[in-house]
Amino acid sequence: MDAVAVLQEKFAVKEITPEKYRTMGSLMMRFHLEQYAVEGLGNLCVLKTRAMLGLMNLLTVVVTPSSGKSVPFLLIDTMDMGKKHLCYVEYYDCTAGGADKDKLLAASAPYGDVADYAEKPAWYVQERMAGSLIKTGEKARLEQMALDALKAYTQQAAAAPVKPENVAGLKAFQQRMIREGNPSTAALTKTLGQEGAETFFRTVVMPV
């Protein structure tokens, strides 16, 4: 999925990747980062992870609406390992008045027949918006699901108003992500250390 190309349909996108973070890790777990400023929307982070000598490949796409746009924080994760394929499309509504979800629900509706993935309990599960998808199945179908979700999000973001009061909720959620963590932060902590991983998250993954 080319997240940059999708966002460029509605926004001006400029790469701002810090060189020190572009490639990180070891032979067993290697990260490749791309960071972009999305004019009028916020930050785009694309993180590709190669693990287990290439047996596991992950793609993480994070859109942080730090401009105050009335859209949710978006996190897309895909994982391919042998015959196992997973895709997470996670929407977190941090807005002050509630983000519209019609386009997001419409994009998720065609994938109701795709098997849900039974994830482990975590604090962030109950925070997700309706329309979020946690699925497992055929790789091509999951890739299309992620693409459809990002396209719907981009269209919604282009039409959404900017409200400065939305930033406070986004900042609060950023703090929870750092403090309470998720699987991605655990992997980054092993590579960058606790303080380094926190700085990376604040400045690259989810800057607010």
XYZ file of C-alpha atoms in Angstrom:
208
model
C 0.000 0.000 0.000
C 1.403 3.373 -1.028
C 0.096 5.601 1.763
C 1.854 8.661 0.404
C 0.144 8.370 -2.985
C -3.277 8.061 -1.335
C -2.811 11.143 0.842
C -1.373 13.111 -2.078
C -4.756 12.847 -3.802
C -6.078 15.439 -1.302
C -3.076 16.971 0.465
C 0.420 18.305 -0.190
C 2.879 15.798 1.298
C 6.540 16.516 2.058
C 9.090 13.993 3.304
C 10.828 15.010 6.534
C 12.476 11.722 7.550
C 15.315 12.224 10.070
C 18.365 10.455 8.636
C 19.325 8.959 11.997
C 16.045 7.028 12.046
C 15.789 6.032 8.390
C 17.249 2.578 9.021
C 17.552 1.033 12.476
C 17.906 -2.296 14.196
C 19.896 -5.484 13.761
C 20.034 -8.482 11.456
C 17.156 -10.110 13.361
C 14.892 -7.026 13.360
C 15.382 -4.203 10.865
C 13.308 -1.010 10.635
C 12.963 1.334 7.656
C 11.272 4.646 8.393
C 9.640 7.335 6.270
C 8.105 10.436 7.864
C 6.028 13.044 6.058
C 4.416 16.375 6.854
C 0.877 16.416 5.439
C -0.137 20.031 4.901
C -3.393 20.879 6.621
C -3.654 17.474 8.282
C -0.595 16.567 10.323
C 1.982 13.772 10.313
C 2.358 10.545 8.345
C 4.693 7.833 9.605
C 5.424 4.739 7.505
C 7.469 2.073 9.279
C 8.512 -1.152 7.551
C 9.854 -3.897 9.783
C 11.727 -6.996 8.644
C 12.099 -9.603 11.375
C 13.253 -13.201 11.810
C 15.659 -12.923 8.849
C 12.818 -11.908 6.557
C 10.334 -14.552 7.643
C 8.131 -11.848 9.170
C 7.358 -8.531 7.482
C 5.302 -5.737 8.983
C 4.018 -2.435 7.652
C 2.819 0.298 10.007
C 1.074 3.432 8.757
C 0.232 6.136 11.293
C -1.689 9.339 10.522
C -1.743 11.921 13.314
C -4.179 14.806 12.651
C -2.116 17.285 14.669
C -3.538 20.252 12.724
C -6.748 19.828 14.717
C -8.704 18.249 11.860
C -11.893 16.608 13.123
C -10.857 13.082 12.158
C -9.619 10.197 14.300
C -6.037 9.162 14.865
C -5.386 6.334 12.379
C -3.142 3.315 12.845
C -2.848 0.604 10.174
C -0.703 -2.494 10.764
C -0.194 -5.407 8.390
C 1.826 -8.533 9.149
C 2.889 -11.353 6.830
C 4.575 -14.463 8.208
C 4.429 -17.549 6.031
C 0.759 -18.331 5.458
C -0.379 -16.069 8.286
C -1.582 -12.603 7.301
C -3.044 -9.978 9.633
C -4.345 -6.462 9.148
C -5.333 -3.969 11.828
C -7.191 -0.791 10.869
C -7.603 1.191 14.075
C -9.438 4.490 14.473
C -9.173 6.420 17.737
C -11.476 9.413 18.084
C -9.569 12.028 20.083
C -11.656 14.967 18.882
C -13.491 17.286 21.245
C -16.916 16.910 19.639
C -16.772 13.492 17.974
C -15.554 12.724 14.472
C -17.898 11.752 11.650
C -17.664 8.040 10.919
C -19.977 7.491 7.951
C -17.219 7.113 5.332
C -15.173 4.888 7.635
C -18.111 2.591 8.313
C -18.918 2.418 4.594
C -15.316 1.405 3.833
C -15.326 -1.329 6.472
C -18.746 -2.806 5.574
C -17.582 -4.965 2.600
C -15.132 -6.813 4.862
C -17.595 -8.187 7.383
C -17.089 -11.665 5.953
C -13.323 -11.614 6.608
C -12.398 -13.501 9.770
C -11.779 -11.436 12.884
C -8.413 -11.967 14.523
C -8.553 -12.871 18.220
C -6.116 -10.417 19.752
C -4.981 -10.324 23.354
C -6.819 -7.986 25.761
C -5.266 -4.516 25.946
C -6.220 -1.047 27.180
C -6.516 0.437 23.694
C -9.053 -2.097 22.383
C -11.996 -0.410 24.127
C -10.847 2.987 22.857
C -11.310 2.146 19.167
C -14.024 3.724 17.053
C -16.697 1.778 15.242
C -15.391 0.857 11.798
C -12.066 -0.421 13.101
C -11.067 -3.783 11.621
C -8.891 -6.506 13.173
C -8.771 -9.225 10.527
C -6.899 -12.282 9.294
C -7.133 -14.034 5.946
C -6.000 -13.757 2.349
C -3.158 -11.272 1.893
C -4.581 -9.565 -1.208
C -7.981 -9.045 0.432
C -6.420 -7.590 3.566
C -4.252 -5.243 1.506
C -7.336 -4.001 -0.344
C -9.116 -3.539 2.979
C -6.287 -1.353 4.276
C -6.209 0.651 1.062
C -9.970 1.234 1.087
C -9.784 2.370 4.702
C -7.003 4.861 4.005
C -8.802 6.246 0.963
C -12.014 6.758 2.962
C -10.064 8.395 5.776
C -8.287 10.724 3.345
C -11.579 11.791 1.758
C -13.112 12.430 5.152
C -10.054 14.366 6.328
C -10.115 16.615 3.274
C -13.658 17.748 4.089
C -13.341 17.865 7.889
C -13.077 21.190 9.740
C -10.057 22.223 11.780
C -10.816 22.783 15.467
C -7.906 23.735 17.744
C -9.652 22.127 20.711
C -9.126 18.703 19.100
C -5.388 18.835 19.780
C -5.762 18.414 23.557
C -7.434 15.020 23.173
C -4.799 13.906 20.693
C -2.050 14.933 23.101
C -3.705 13.015 25.934
C -3.904 9.894 23.775
C -0.236 10.303 22.794
C 0.639 10.301 26.488
C -1.340 7.096 27.054
C 0.360 5.401 24.110
C 3.752 6.265 25.592
C 2.845 5.441 29.181
C 0.765 2.292 28.658
C 2.359 1.130 25.405
C 1.436 -1.238 22.582
C 3.259 -4.049 20.694
C 5.084 -1.571 18.426
C 6.479 0.468 21.305
C 7.781 -2.721 22.921
C 9.748 -3.615 19.775
C 11.136 -0.090 19.421
C 12.205 -0.023 23.069
C 14.398 -3.076 22.455
C 16.138 -1.184 19.642
C 16.283 2.395 20.982
C 16.016 1.956 24.741
C 13.164 3.377 26.817
C 14.135 7.033 26.552
C 15.060 6.752 22.874
C 11.821 4.987 22.023
C 9.798 7.674 23.807
C 11.587 10.440 21.883
C 11.057 8.557 18.632
C 7.344 8.181 19.335
C 6.877 11.839 20.299
C 8.767 13.268 17.332
C 8.271 10.779 14.509
C 5.437 8.314 15.062
C 2.859 10.567 16.737
C 4.050 14.166 17.028
C 1.432 16.502 18.481
